[in-house]
Short mmCIF file of N, CA and C in Angstrom, two decimals:
data_model
loop_
_atom_site.label_atom_id
_atom_site.label_comp_id
_atom_site.label_asym_id
_atom_site.label_seq_id
_atom_site.Cartn_x
_atom_site.Cartn_y
_atom_site.Cartn_z
N PRO A 1 114.95 -4.97 146.25
CA PRO A 1 114.91 -5.58 147.56
C PRO A 1 114.02 -4.78 148.52
N VAL A 2 113.49 -5.48 149.47
CA VAL A 2 112.66 -4.85 150.49
C VAL A 2 113.53 -4.61 151.71
N ALA A 3 113.58 -3.37 152.18
CA ALA A 3 114.33 -3.07 153.39
C ALA A 3 113.36 -3.22 154.55
N ALA A 4 113.55 -4.24 155.32
CA ALA A 4 112.67 -4.47 156.46
C ALA A 4 113.50 -4.89 157.65
N PHE A 5 113.13 -4.40 158.80
CA PHE A 5 113.77 -4.77 160.05
C PHE A 5 115.25 -4.46 160.04
N GLY A 6 115.63 -3.43 159.28
CA GLY A 6 117.02 -3.02 159.24
C GLY A 6 117.88 -3.89 158.36
N ILE A 7 117.29 -4.79 157.59
CA ILE A 7 118.04 -5.70 156.75
C ILE A 7 117.52 -5.55 155.32
N ALA A 8 118.40 -5.23 154.38
CA ALA A 8 117.95 -5.08 153.01
C ALA A 8 118.26 -6.36 152.24
N ARG A 9 117.25 -7.13 151.98
CA ARG A 9 117.38 -8.30 151.13
C ARG A 9 116.00 -8.69 150.66
N PRO A 10 115.88 -9.22 149.49
CA PRO A 10 114.56 -9.54 148.98
C PRO A 10 113.93 -10.69 149.76
N GLY A 11 112.64 -10.61 149.91
CA GLY A 11 111.90 -11.73 150.46
C GLY A 11 111.71 -11.73 151.96
N LEU A 12 112.35 -10.83 152.69
CA LEU A 12 112.17 -10.84 154.14
C LEU A 12 110.72 -10.55 154.46
N GLY A 13 110.10 -11.48 155.14
CA GLY A 13 108.71 -11.29 155.50
C GLY A 13 107.75 -11.46 154.34
N GLN A 14 108.21 -12.05 153.25
CA GLN A 14 107.36 -12.25 152.09
C GLN A 14 107.44 -13.71 151.64
N GLN A 15 106.60 -14.55 152.18
CA GLN A 15 106.56 -15.94 151.76
C GLN A 15 105.72 -16.08 150.51
N ALA A 16 106.00 -17.11 149.74
CA ALA A 16 105.20 -17.37 148.55
C ALA A 16 103.81 -17.82 148.97
N GLY A 17 102.83 -17.41 148.22
CA GLY A 17 101.46 -17.81 148.51
C GLY A 17 100.84 -16.94 149.58
N THR A 18 99.60 -17.18 149.86
CA THR A 18 98.92 -16.41 150.89
C THR A 18 98.17 -17.37 151.80
N ALA A 19 97.90 -16.91 152.97
CA ALA A 19 97.13 -17.70 153.93
C ALA A 19 95.89 -16.91 154.29
N GLU A 20 94.78 -17.56 154.31
CA GLU A 20 93.55 -16.90 154.71
C GLU A 20 93.28 -17.21 156.16
N LEU A 21 92.76 -16.22 156.87
CA LEU A 21 92.43 -16.40 158.27
C LEU A 21 91.02 -16.98 158.38
N SER A 22 90.85 -17.91 159.27
CA SER A 22 89.53 -18.51 159.47
C SER A 22 88.60 -17.51 160.15
N LEU A 23 87.31 -17.77 160.05
CA LEU A 23 86.33 -16.92 160.71
C LEU A 23 86.58 -16.91 162.22
N GLU A 24 86.93 -18.06 162.77
CA GLU A 24 87.22 -18.15 164.21
C GLU A 24 88.39 -17.25 164.59
N THR A 25 89.44 -17.22 163.76
CA THR A 25 90.60 -16.38 164.03
C THR A 25 90.22 -14.91 163.94
N LEU A 26 89.44 -14.55 162.94
CA LEU A 26 89.01 -13.15 162.80
C LEU A 26 88.15 -12.72 163.97
N LEU A 27 87.25 -13.58 164.41
CA LEU A 27 86.41 -13.25 165.57
C LEU A 27 87.24 -13.11 166.83
N SER A 28 88.22 -13.98 166.98
CA SER A 28 89.12 -13.91 168.13
C SER A 28 89.87 -12.58 168.12
N PHE A 29 90.33 -12.16 166.94
CA PHE A 29 91.02 -10.89 166.83
C PHE A 29 90.11 -9.73 167.22
N GLU A 30 88.89 -9.75 166.74
CA GLU A 30 87.94 -8.68 167.07
C GLU A 30 87.65 -8.65 168.57
N ARG A 31 87.54 -9.82 169.17
CA ARG A 31 87.20 -9.91 170.59
C ARG A 31 88.40 -9.56 171.48
N ASP A 32 89.57 -10.08 171.15
CA ASP A 32 90.74 -9.96 172.03
C ASP A 32 91.71 -8.84 171.63
N GLY A 33 91.61 -8.37 170.39
CA GLY A 33 92.51 -7.32 169.93
C GLY A 33 93.85 -7.82 169.43
N HIS A 34 94.02 -9.13 169.39
CA HIS A 34 95.25 -9.72 168.85
C HIS A 34 94.96 -11.14 168.43
N THR A 35 95.85 -11.71 167.67
CA THR A 35 95.74 -13.11 167.29
C THR A 35 97.15 -13.68 167.13
N VAL A 36 97.25 -14.98 167.13
CA VAL A 36 98.54 -15.64 166.94
C VAL A 36 98.50 -16.35 165.60
N THR A 37 99.49 -16.08 164.77
CA THR A 37 99.61 -16.73 163.47
C THR A 37 100.99 -17.37 163.41
N ARG A 38 101.02 -18.65 163.59
CA ARG A 38 102.30 -19.37 163.63
C ARG A 38 102.90 -19.50 162.22
N ASN A 39 104.22 -19.50 162.18
CA ASN A 39 104.99 -19.69 160.94
C ASN A 39 104.74 -18.60 159.91
N LEU A 40 104.38 -17.42 160.36
CA LEU A 40 104.18 -16.30 159.44
C LEU A 40 105.51 -15.88 158.84
N PHE A 41 106.56 -15.91 159.65
CA PHE A 41 107.92 -15.61 159.20
C PHE A 41 108.75 -16.87 159.31
N SER A 42 109.76 -16.97 158.48
CA SER A 42 110.68 -18.10 158.60
C SER A 42 111.43 -18.00 159.92
N ALA A 43 111.99 -19.09 160.37
CA ALA A 43 112.76 -19.08 161.62
C ALA A 43 113.93 -18.10 161.53
N GLU A 44 114.56 -18.03 160.36
CA GLU A 44 115.69 -17.12 160.17
C GLU A 44 115.23 -15.66 160.26
N ASP A 45 114.14 -15.32 159.59
CA ASP A 45 113.63 -13.95 159.64
C ASP A 45 113.18 -13.59 161.05
N PHE A 46 112.53 -14.53 161.72
CA PHE A 46 112.06 -14.25 163.08
C PHE A 46 113.24 -13.99 164.02
N ALA A 47 114.30 -14.76 163.87
CA ALA A 47 115.48 -14.57 164.73
C ALA A 47 116.04 -13.16 164.53
N GLU A 48 116.02 -12.66 163.30
CA GLU A 48 116.51 -11.31 163.03
C GLU A 48 115.57 -10.25 163.61
N LEU A 49 114.29 -10.55 163.67
CA LEU A 49 113.31 -9.61 164.22
C LEU A 49 113.36 -9.57 165.74
N ALA A 50 113.55 -10.71 166.34
CA ALA A 50 113.40 -10.85 167.78
C ALA A 50 114.39 -10.00 168.59
N ALA A 51 115.62 -9.93 168.17
CA ALA A 51 116.64 -9.23 168.96
C ALA A 51 116.31 -7.75 169.18
N PRO A 52 116.05 -6.96 168.13
CA PRO A 52 115.75 -5.54 168.39
C PRO A 52 114.42 -5.35 169.13
N LEU A 53 113.46 -6.21 168.88
CA LEU A 53 112.19 -6.09 169.59
C LEU A 53 112.35 -6.43 171.06
N ARG A 54 113.16 -7.44 171.36
CA ARG A 54 113.41 -7.82 172.75
C ARG A 54 114.14 -6.70 173.49
N ARG A 55 115.13 -6.10 172.84
CA ARG A 55 115.86 -4.98 173.47
C ARG A 55 114.91 -3.84 173.78
N PHE A 56 114.03 -3.52 172.85
CA PHE A 56 113.07 -2.45 173.07
C PHE A 56 112.14 -2.80 174.23
N ALA A 57 111.62 -4.02 174.25
CA ALA A 57 110.71 -4.43 175.33
C ALA A 57 111.39 -4.38 176.68
N GLU A 58 112.64 -4.81 176.76
CA GLU A 58 113.36 -4.79 178.03
C GLU A 58 113.61 -3.35 178.49
N ALA A 59 113.94 -2.46 177.56
CA ALA A 59 114.16 -1.06 177.91
C ALA A 59 112.86 -0.41 178.38
N GLU A 60 111.76 -0.72 177.71
CA GLU A 60 110.45 -0.19 178.11
C GLU A 60 110.07 -0.68 179.50
N GLU A 61 110.30 -1.96 179.75
CA GLU A 61 109.97 -2.54 181.06
C GLU A 61 110.79 -1.89 182.17
N ALA A 62 112.07 -1.68 181.91
CA ALA A 62 112.93 -1.05 182.92
C ALA A 62 112.50 0.39 183.18
N ALA A 63 112.17 1.13 182.12
CA ALA A 63 111.74 2.52 182.29
C ALA A 63 110.41 2.59 183.04
N ALA A 64 109.49 1.70 182.72
CA ALA A 64 108.19 1.69 183.40
C ALA A 64 108.35 1.31 184.87
N ALA A 65 109.21 0.35 185.16
CA ALA A 65 109.44 -0.06 186.55
C ALA A 65 110.08 1.08 187.35
N ALA A 66 111.03 1.79 186.74
CA ALA A 66 111.67 2.92 187.43
C ALA A 66 110.65 4.03 187.69
N HIS A 67 109.80 4.28 186.71
CA HIS A 67 108.76 5.31 186.90
C HIS A 67 107.79 4.90 188.00
N ALA A 68 107.36 3.64 187.98
CA ALA A 68 106.43 3.15 189.01
C ALA A 68 107.06 3.25 190.39
N ALA A 69 108.34 2.89 190.50
CA ALA A 69 109.02 2.95 191.79
C ALA A 69 109.10 4.39 192.30
N ALA A 70 109.39 5.33 191.40
CA ALA A 70 109.47 6.75 191.81
C ALA A 70 108.11 7.26 192.27
N VAL A 71 107.07 6.93 191.53
CA VAL A 71 105.72 7.37 191.90
C VAL A 71 105.30 6.74 193.23
N MET A 72 105.57 5.45 193.37
CA MET A 72 105.18 4.76 194.60
C MET A 72 105.97 5.30 195.79
N SER A 73 107.24 5.62 195.60
CA SER A 73 108.05 6.16 196.67
C SER A 73 107.52 7.53 197.10
N ALA A 74 107.13 8.34 196.13
CA ALA A 74 106.58 9.67 196.43
C ALA A 74 105.28 9.58 197.20
N GLN A 75 104.61 8.44 197.08
CA GLN A 75 103.33 8.25 197.78
C GLN A 75 103.49 7.35 199.01
N ASP A 76 104.73 7.23 199.50
CA ASP A 76 105.04 6.40 200.67
C ASP A 76 104.53 4.97 200.52
N MET A 77 104.73 4.40 199.32
CA MET A 77 104.32 3.02 199.05
C MET A 77 105.53 2.13 198.80
N ASP A 78 106.68 2.51 199.37
CA ASP A 78 107.90 1.72 199.17
C ASP A 78 107.67 0.29 199.64
N GLY A 79 108.26 -0.65 198.91
CA GLY A 79 108.17 -2.06 199.30
C GLY A 79 106.95 -2.77 198.75
N GLU A 80 105.97 -2.05 198.24
CA GLU A 80 104.79 -2.69 197.66
C GLU A 80 105.08 -3.04 196.20
N ALA A 81 104.38 -4.04 195.71
CA ALA A 81 104.55 -4.44 194.31
C ALA A 81 103.98 -3.35 193.41
N PRO A 82 104.70 -3.04 192.34
CA PRO A 82 104.18 -2.01 191.42
C PRO A 82 102.94 -2.54 190.69
N PRO A 83 102.13 -1.63 190.20
CA PRO A 83 100.96 -2.06 189.45
C PRO A 83 101.37 -2.68 188.12
N PHE A 84 100.42 -3.22 187.41
CA PHE A 84 100.65 -3.79 186.09
C PHE A 84 101.27 -2.72 185.19
N LEU A 85 102.39 -3.04 184.57
CA LEU A 85 103.10 -2.07 183.72
C LEU A 85 102.76 -2.34 182.26
N GLN A 86 102.46 -1.28 181.51
CA GLN A 86 102.06 -1.42 180.12
C GLN A 86 102.91 -0.54 179.22
N SER A 87 102.95 -0.90 177.95
CA SER A 87 103.62 -0.10 176.93
C SER A 87 102.68 -0.02 175.73
N PHE A 88 102.39 1.19 175.29
CA PHE A 88 101.47 1.38 174.18
C PHE A 88 102.20 1.91 172.95
N ASN A 89 101.72 1.53 171.79
CA ASN A 89 102.19 2.05 170.51
C ASN A 89 103.71 1.95 170.31
N PRO A 90 104.27 0.76 170.45
CA PRO A 90 105.73 0.64 170.29
C PRO A 90 106.19 1.04 168.88
N HIS A 91 105.31 0.92 167.89
CA HIS A 91 105.70 1.29 166.52
C HIS A 91 106.06 2.77 166.40
N ARG A 92 105.64 3.57 167.36
CA ARG A 92 105.97 5.00 167.32
C ARG A 92 107.38 5.28 167.84
N ARG A 93 107.93 4.35 168.61
CA ARG A 93 109.23 4.59 169.23
C ARG A 93 110.30 3.57 168.85
N CYS A 94 109.91 2.54 168.15
CA CYS A 94 110.86 1.46 167.83
C CYS A 94 110.82 1.17 166.33
N LYS A 95 111.95 1.40 165.68
CA LYS A 95 112.02 1.19 164.23
C LYS A 95 111.66 -0.24 163.85
N ALA A 96 112.16 -1.21 164.58
CA ALA A 96 111.88 -2.61 164.25
C ALA A 96 110.38 -2.91 164.37
N ALA A 97 109.73 -2.37 165.38
CA ALA A 97 108.29 -2.59 165.55
C ALA A 97 107.52 -1.92 164.41
N ARG A 98 107.95 -0.73 164.02
CA ARG A 98 107.29 -0.02 162.92
C ARG A 98 107.46 -0.79 161.61
N GLU A 99 108.66 -1.26 161.35
CA GLU A 99 108.90 -2.01 160.12
C GLU A 99 108.14 -3.33 160.12
N LEU A 100 108.04 -3.95 161.29
CA LEU A 100 107.25 -5.19 161.37
C LEU A 100 105.78 -4.90 161.08
N ALA A 101 105.25 -3.85 161.68
CA ALA A 101 103.83 -3.51 161.47
C ALA A 101 103.54 -3.18 160.01
N LEU A 102 104.52 -2.63 159.31
CA LEU A 102 104.33 -2.25 157.91
C LEU A 102 104.84 -3.28 156.93
N SER A 103 105.31 -4.41 157.42
CA SER A 103 105.83 -5.47 156.55
C SER A 103 104.75 -5.93 155.57
N PRO A 104 105.10 -6.18 154.34
CA PRO A 104 104.11 -6.60 153.35
C PRO A 104 103.31 -7.83 153.77
N ILE A 105 103.93 -8.73 154.48
CA ILE A 105 103.20 -9.93 154.89
C ILE A 105 102.17 -9.64 155.98
N ILE A 106 102.43 -8.64 156.80
CA ILE A 106 101.47 -8.24 157.84
C ILE A 106 100.35 -7.41 157.23
N VAL A 107 100.72 -6.46 156.39
CA VAL A 107 99.75 -5.57 155.79
C VAL A 107 98.80 -6.33 154.86
N ALA A 108 99.32 -7.37 154.20
CA ALA A 108 98.50 -8.15 153.29
C ALA A 108 97.38 -8.78 154.05
#
């Protein structure tokens, strides 16, 4: 069995067959740094992935907002909207993100 996303069962993130990306999709990835591939995971597998990733994203957003508020307060900018908040390299801090990035279906 493949242990992925904290769940040990065969086939998670491994659909039968392969899908090739079109030239347009590859160019979009090169230009934008990301692409959308629908139905890569089954609805059941995606539901299992979404919860830990959502928790991580919400925690990151809260931490970034608190940091921005503290910095803005120190600069007498209270009441102003914080700047755009970003999170980089979630795979380094989130097991689910790391396992998703290393999933056989993604790596393939």
